[in-house]
PDB file of C-alpha atoms in Angstrom:
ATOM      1  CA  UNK A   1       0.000   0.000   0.000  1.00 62.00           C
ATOM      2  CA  UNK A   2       1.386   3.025  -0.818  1.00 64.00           C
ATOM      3  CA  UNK A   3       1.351   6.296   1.336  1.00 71.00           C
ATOM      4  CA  UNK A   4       0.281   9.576   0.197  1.00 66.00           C
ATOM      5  CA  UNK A   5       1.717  12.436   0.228  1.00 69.00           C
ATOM      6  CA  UNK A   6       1.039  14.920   2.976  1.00 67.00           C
ATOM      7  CA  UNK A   7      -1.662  17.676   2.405  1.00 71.00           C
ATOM      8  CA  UNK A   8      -1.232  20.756   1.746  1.00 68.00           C
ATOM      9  CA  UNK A   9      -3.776  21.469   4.961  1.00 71.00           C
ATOM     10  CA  UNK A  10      -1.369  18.630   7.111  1.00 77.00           C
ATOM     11  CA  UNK A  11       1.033  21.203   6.199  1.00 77.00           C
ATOM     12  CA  UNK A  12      -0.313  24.419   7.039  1.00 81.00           C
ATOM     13  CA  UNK A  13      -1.486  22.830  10.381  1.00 82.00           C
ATOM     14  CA  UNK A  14       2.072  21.974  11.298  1.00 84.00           C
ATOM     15  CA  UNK A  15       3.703  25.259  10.264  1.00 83.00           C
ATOM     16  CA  UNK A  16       0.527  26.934  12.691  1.00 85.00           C
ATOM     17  CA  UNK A  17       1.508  24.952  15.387  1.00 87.00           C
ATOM     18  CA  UNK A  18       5.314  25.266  15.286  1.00 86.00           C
ATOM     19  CA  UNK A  19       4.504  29.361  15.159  1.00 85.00           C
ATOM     20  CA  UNK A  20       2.308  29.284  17.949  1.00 84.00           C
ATOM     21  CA  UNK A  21       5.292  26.542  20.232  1.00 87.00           C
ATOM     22  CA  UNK A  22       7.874  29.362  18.921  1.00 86.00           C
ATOM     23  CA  UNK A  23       5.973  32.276  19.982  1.00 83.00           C
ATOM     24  CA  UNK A  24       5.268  30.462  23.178  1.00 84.00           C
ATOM     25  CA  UNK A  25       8.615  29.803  23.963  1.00 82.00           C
ATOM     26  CA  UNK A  26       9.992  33.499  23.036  1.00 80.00           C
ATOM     27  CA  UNK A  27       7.508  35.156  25.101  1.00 80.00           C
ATOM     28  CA  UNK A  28       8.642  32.848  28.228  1.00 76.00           C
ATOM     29  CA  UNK A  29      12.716  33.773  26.826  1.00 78.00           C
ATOM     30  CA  UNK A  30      11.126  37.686  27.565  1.00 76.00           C
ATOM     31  CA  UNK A  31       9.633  37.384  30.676  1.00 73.00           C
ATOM     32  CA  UNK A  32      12.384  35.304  32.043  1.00 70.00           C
ATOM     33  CA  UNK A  33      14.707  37.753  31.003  1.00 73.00           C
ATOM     34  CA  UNK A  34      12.338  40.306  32.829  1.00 66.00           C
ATOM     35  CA  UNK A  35      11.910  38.376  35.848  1.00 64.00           C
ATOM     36  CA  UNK A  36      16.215  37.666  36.148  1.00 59.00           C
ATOM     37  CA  UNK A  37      17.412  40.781  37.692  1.00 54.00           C
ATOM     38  CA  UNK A  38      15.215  40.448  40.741  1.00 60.00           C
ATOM     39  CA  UNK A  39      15.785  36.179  40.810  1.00 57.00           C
ATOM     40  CA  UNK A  40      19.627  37.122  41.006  1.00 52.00           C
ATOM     41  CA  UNK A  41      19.331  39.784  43.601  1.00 53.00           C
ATOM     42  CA  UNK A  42      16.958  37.452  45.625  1.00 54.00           C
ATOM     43  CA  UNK A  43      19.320  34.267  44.934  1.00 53.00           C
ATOM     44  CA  UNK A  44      22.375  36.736  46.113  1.00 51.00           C
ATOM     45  CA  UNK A  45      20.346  37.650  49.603  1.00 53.00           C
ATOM     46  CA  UNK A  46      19.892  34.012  49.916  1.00 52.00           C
ATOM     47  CA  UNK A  47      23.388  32.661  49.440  1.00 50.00           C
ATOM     48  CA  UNK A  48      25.714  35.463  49.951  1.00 48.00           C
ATOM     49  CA  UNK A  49      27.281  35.069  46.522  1.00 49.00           C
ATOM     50  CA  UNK A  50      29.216  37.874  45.127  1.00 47.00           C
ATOM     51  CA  UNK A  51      29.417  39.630  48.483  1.00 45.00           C
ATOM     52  CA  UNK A  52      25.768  40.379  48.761  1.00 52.00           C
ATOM     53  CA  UNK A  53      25.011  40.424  52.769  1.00 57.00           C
ATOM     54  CA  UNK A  54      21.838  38.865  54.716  1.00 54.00           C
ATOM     55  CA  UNK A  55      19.183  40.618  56.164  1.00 53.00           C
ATOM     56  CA  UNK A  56      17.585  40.083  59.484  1.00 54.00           C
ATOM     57  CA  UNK A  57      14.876  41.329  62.225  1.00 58.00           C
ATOM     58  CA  UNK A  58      15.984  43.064  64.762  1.00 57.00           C
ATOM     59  CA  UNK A  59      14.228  40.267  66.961  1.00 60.00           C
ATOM     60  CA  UNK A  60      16.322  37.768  65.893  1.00 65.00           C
ATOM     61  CA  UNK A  61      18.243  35.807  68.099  1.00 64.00           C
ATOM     62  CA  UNK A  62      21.907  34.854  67.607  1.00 70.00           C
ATOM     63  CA  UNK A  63      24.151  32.800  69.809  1.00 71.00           C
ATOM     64  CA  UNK A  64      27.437  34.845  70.652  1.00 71.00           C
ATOM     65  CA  UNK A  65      30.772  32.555  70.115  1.00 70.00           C
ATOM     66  CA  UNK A  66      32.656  33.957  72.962  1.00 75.00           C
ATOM     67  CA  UNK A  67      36.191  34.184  72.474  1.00 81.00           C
ATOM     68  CA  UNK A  68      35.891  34.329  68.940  1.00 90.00           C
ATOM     69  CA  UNK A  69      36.766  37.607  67.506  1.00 92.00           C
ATOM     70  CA  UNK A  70      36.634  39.497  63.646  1.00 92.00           C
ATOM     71  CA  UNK A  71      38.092  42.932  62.411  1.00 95.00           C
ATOM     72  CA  UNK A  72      36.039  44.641  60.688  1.00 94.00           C
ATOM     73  CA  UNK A  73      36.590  47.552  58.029  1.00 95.00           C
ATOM     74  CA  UNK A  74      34.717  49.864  56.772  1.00 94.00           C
ATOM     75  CA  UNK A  75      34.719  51.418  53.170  1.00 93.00           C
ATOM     76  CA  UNK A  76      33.021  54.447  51.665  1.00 94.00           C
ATOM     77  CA  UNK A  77      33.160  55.574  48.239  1.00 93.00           C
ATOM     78  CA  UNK A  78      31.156  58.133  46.015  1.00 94.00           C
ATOM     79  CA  UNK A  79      30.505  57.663  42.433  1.00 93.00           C
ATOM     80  CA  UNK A  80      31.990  60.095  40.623  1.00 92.00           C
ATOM     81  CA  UNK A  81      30.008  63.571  39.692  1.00 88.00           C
ATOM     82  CA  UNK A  82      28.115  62.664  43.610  1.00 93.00           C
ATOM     83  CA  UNK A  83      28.757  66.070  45.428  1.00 95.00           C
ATOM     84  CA  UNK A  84      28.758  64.197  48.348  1.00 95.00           C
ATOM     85  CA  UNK A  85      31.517  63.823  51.514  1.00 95.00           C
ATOM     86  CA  UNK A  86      30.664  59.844  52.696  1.00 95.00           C
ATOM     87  CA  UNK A  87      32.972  58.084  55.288  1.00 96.00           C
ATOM     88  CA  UNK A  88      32.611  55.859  58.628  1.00 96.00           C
ATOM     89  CA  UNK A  89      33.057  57.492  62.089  1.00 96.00           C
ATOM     90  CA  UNK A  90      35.747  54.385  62.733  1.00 95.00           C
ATOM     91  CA  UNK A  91      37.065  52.868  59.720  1.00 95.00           C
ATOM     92  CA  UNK A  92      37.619  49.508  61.780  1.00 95.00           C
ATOM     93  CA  UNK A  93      35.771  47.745  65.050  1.00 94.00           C
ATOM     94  CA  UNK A  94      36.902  44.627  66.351  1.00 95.00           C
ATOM     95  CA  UNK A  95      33.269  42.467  67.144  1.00 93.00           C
ATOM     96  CA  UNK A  96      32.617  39.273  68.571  1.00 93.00           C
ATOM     97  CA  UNK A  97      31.264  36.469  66.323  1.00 91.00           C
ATOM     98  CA  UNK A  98      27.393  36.865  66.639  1.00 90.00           C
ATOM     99  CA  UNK A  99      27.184  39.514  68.786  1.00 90.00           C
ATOM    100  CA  UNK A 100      25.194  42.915  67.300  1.00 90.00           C
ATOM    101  CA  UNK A 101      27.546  45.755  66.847  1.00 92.00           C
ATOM    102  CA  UNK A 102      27.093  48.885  64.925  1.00 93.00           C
ATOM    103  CA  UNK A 103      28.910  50.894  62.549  1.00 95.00           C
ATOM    104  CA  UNK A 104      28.487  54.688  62.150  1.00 95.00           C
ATOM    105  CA  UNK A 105      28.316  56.543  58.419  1.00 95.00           C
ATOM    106  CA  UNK A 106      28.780  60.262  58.223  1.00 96.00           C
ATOM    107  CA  UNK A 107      27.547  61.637  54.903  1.00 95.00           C
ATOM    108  CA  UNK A 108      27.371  65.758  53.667  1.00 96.00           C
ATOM    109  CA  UNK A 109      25.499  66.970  50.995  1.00 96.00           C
ATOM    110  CA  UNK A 110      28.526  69.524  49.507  1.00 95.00           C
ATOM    111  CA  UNK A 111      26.154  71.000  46.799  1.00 94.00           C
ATOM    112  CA  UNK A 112      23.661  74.060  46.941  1.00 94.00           C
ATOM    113  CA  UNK A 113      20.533  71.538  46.383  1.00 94.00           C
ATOM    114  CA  UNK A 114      19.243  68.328  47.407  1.00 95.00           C
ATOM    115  CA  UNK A 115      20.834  65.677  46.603  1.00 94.00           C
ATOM    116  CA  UNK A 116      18.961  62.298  46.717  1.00 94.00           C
ATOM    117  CA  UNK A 117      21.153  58.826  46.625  1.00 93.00           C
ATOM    118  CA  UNK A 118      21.030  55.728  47.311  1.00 91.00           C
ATOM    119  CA  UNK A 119      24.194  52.919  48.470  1.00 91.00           C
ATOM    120  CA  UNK A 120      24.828  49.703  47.176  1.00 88.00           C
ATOM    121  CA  UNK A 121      27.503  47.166  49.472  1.00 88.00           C
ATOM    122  CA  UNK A 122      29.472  44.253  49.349  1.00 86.00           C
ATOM    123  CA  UNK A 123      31.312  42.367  51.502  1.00 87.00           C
ATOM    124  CA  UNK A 124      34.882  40.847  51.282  1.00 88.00           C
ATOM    125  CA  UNK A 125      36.113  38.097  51.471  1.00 90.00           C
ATOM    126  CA  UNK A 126      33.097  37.281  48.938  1.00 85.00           C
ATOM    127  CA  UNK A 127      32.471  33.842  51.046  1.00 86.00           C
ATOM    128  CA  UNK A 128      31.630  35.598  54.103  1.00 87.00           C
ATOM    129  CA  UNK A 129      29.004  37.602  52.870  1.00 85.00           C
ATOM    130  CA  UNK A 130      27.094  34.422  53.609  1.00 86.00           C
ATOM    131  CA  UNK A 131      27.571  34.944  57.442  1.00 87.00           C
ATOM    132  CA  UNK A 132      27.392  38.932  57.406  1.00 87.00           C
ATOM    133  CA  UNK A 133      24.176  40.070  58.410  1.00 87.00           C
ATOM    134  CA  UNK A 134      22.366  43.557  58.434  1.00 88.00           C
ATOM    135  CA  UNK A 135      19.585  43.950  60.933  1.00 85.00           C
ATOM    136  CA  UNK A 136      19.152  47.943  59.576  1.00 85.00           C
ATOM    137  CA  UNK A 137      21.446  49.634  56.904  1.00 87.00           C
ATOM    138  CA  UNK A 138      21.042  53.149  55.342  1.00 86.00           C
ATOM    139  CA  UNK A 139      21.100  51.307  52.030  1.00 84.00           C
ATOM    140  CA  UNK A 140      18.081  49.435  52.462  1.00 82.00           C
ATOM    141  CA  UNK A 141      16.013  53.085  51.495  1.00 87.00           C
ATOM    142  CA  UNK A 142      17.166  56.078  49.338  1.00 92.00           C
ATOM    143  CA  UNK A 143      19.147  59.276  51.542  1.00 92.00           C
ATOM    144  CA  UNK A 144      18.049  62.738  50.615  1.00 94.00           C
ATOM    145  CA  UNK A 145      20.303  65.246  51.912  1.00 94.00           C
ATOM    146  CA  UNK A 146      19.439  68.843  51.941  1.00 96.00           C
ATOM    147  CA  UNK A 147      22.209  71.650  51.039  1.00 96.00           C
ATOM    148  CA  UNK A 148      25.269  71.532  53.217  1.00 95.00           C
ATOM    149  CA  UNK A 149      23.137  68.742  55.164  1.00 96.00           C
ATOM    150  CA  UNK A 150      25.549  66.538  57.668  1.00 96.00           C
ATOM    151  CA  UNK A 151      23.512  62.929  58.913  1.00 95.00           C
ATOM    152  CA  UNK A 152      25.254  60.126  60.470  1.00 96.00           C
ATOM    153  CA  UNK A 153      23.766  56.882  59.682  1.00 94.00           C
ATOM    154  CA  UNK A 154      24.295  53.859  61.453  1.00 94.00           C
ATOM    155  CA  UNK A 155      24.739  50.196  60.224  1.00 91.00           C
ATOM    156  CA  UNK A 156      23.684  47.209  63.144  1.00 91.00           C
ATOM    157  CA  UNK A 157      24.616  44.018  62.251  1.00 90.00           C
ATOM    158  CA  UNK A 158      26.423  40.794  63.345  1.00 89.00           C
ATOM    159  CA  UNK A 159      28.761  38.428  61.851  1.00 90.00           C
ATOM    160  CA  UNK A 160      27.074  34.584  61.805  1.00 90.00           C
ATOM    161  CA  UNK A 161      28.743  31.973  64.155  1.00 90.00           C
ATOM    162  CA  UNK A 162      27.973  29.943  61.699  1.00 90.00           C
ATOM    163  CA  UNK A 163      30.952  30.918  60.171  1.00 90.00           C
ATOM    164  CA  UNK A 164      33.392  29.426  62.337  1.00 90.00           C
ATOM    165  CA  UNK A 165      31.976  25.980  60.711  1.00 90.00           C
ATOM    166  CA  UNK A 166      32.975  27.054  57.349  1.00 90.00           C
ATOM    167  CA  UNK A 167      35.727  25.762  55.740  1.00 91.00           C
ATOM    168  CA  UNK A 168      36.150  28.145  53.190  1.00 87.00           C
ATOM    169  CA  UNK A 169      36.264  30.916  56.284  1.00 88.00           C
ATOM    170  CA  UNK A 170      38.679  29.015  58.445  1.00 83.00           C
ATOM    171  CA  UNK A 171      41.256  31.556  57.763  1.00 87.00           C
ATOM    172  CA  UNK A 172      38.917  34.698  57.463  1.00 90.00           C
ATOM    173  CA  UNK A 173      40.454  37.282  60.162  1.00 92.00           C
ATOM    174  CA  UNK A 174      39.097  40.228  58.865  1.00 94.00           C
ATOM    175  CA  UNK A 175      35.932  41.311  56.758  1.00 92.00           C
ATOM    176  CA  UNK A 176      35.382  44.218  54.375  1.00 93.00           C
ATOM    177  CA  UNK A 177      32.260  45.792  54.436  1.00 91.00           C
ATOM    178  CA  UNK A 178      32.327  48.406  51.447  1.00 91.00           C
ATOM    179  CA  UNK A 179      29.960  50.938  50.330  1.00 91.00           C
ATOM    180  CA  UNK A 180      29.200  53.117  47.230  1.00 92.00           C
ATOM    181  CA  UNK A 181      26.903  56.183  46.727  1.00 92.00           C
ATOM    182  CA  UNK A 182      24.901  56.673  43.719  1.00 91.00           C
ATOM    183  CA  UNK A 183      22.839  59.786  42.568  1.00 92.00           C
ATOM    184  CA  UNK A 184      19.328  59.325  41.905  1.00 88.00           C
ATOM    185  CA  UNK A 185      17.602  60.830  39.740  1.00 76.00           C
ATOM    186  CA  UNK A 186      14.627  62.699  40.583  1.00 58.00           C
ATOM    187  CA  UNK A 187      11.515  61.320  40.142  1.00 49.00           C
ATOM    188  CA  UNK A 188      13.021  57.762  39.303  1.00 49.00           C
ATOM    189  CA  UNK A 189      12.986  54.698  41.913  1.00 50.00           C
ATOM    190  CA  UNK A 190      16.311  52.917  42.729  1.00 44.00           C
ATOM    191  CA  UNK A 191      16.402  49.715  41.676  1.00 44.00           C
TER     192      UNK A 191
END
């Protein structure tokens, strides 16, 4: 018996159907490239990668590993063009592991008009952003300074005894919390 050949309506059905699978499948391409900036930033919060610190409640409970001790330092930076004077009040504390501390920012708006920015961080070594957690931080909300305005902002946070069980810490003696401020522009939200 001998087949026939396809139809020309077999045809057109199959081309339909492979038009509407592609359009399918570049609409989910768009919306997962839409949807990948905030995935990373929440799978950054989650694991620490790249630096990216934890966040906590200030209820939150932490067991203190007494006799275990980290420097910390503190960095400021500006981008350029930011008319702004940004630096800690001590640019290192010594803290015990899990115990809150808290770090003091100065910042001064230099210009003759507000001035509206907002910080982004990073910890380093990168691994021990893991273990570095923020309870409050300036950077979680946009800073408006007014002309010549001088604010101290404070930082409270604790270092994770978890840590101490991490190999890839063992040797971690001191931890670099750095921080950069960016303009924004009026009217715009910071992403």
């Amino acid at each position: 018996m001998a087949t026939l050949p396809p139809s020309p309506f077999d045809r057109d059905r199959r081309n339909r159907r492979t038009l509407v699978t592609m359009a399918l499948v570049g609409l989910a391409m768009l919306g997962l490239g839409f949807a990948s900036v905030p995935l990373y930033r929440i799978f950054c919060e989650q694991t620490g990668f790249g630096g990216t610190t934890r966040r906590a409640e200030a209820s939150t409970s932490v067991k203190v590993a007494t006799g275990h001790t980290l420097s910390i330092r503190f960095d400021s930076n500006v981008q350029p063009g930011m008319p702004w004077q940004f630096y800690p009040e001590h640019p290192t504390d010594t803290v015990t592991v899990g115990a809150k501390d808290m770090a003091i920012f100065v910042a001064k708006n230099m210009s003759d008009k507000p001035v509206t920015g907002t910080a982004s961080f990073n910890v380093t070594p990168t691994q021990a952003g893991a273990y570095f957690t923020k309870i409050q931080c300036f950077c979680f909300t946009q800073q408006t300074l007014q002309p010549g305005e001088e604010v101290r902002m404070p930082v409270l946070y604790y270092v994770d005894p978890k840590i101490l069980d991490d190999p890839d810490n063992r040797d971690t003696q001191e931890i670099t919390l750095s921080y950069t401020f960016y303009p924004v522009e009026q009217g715009k939200k910071a992403s």
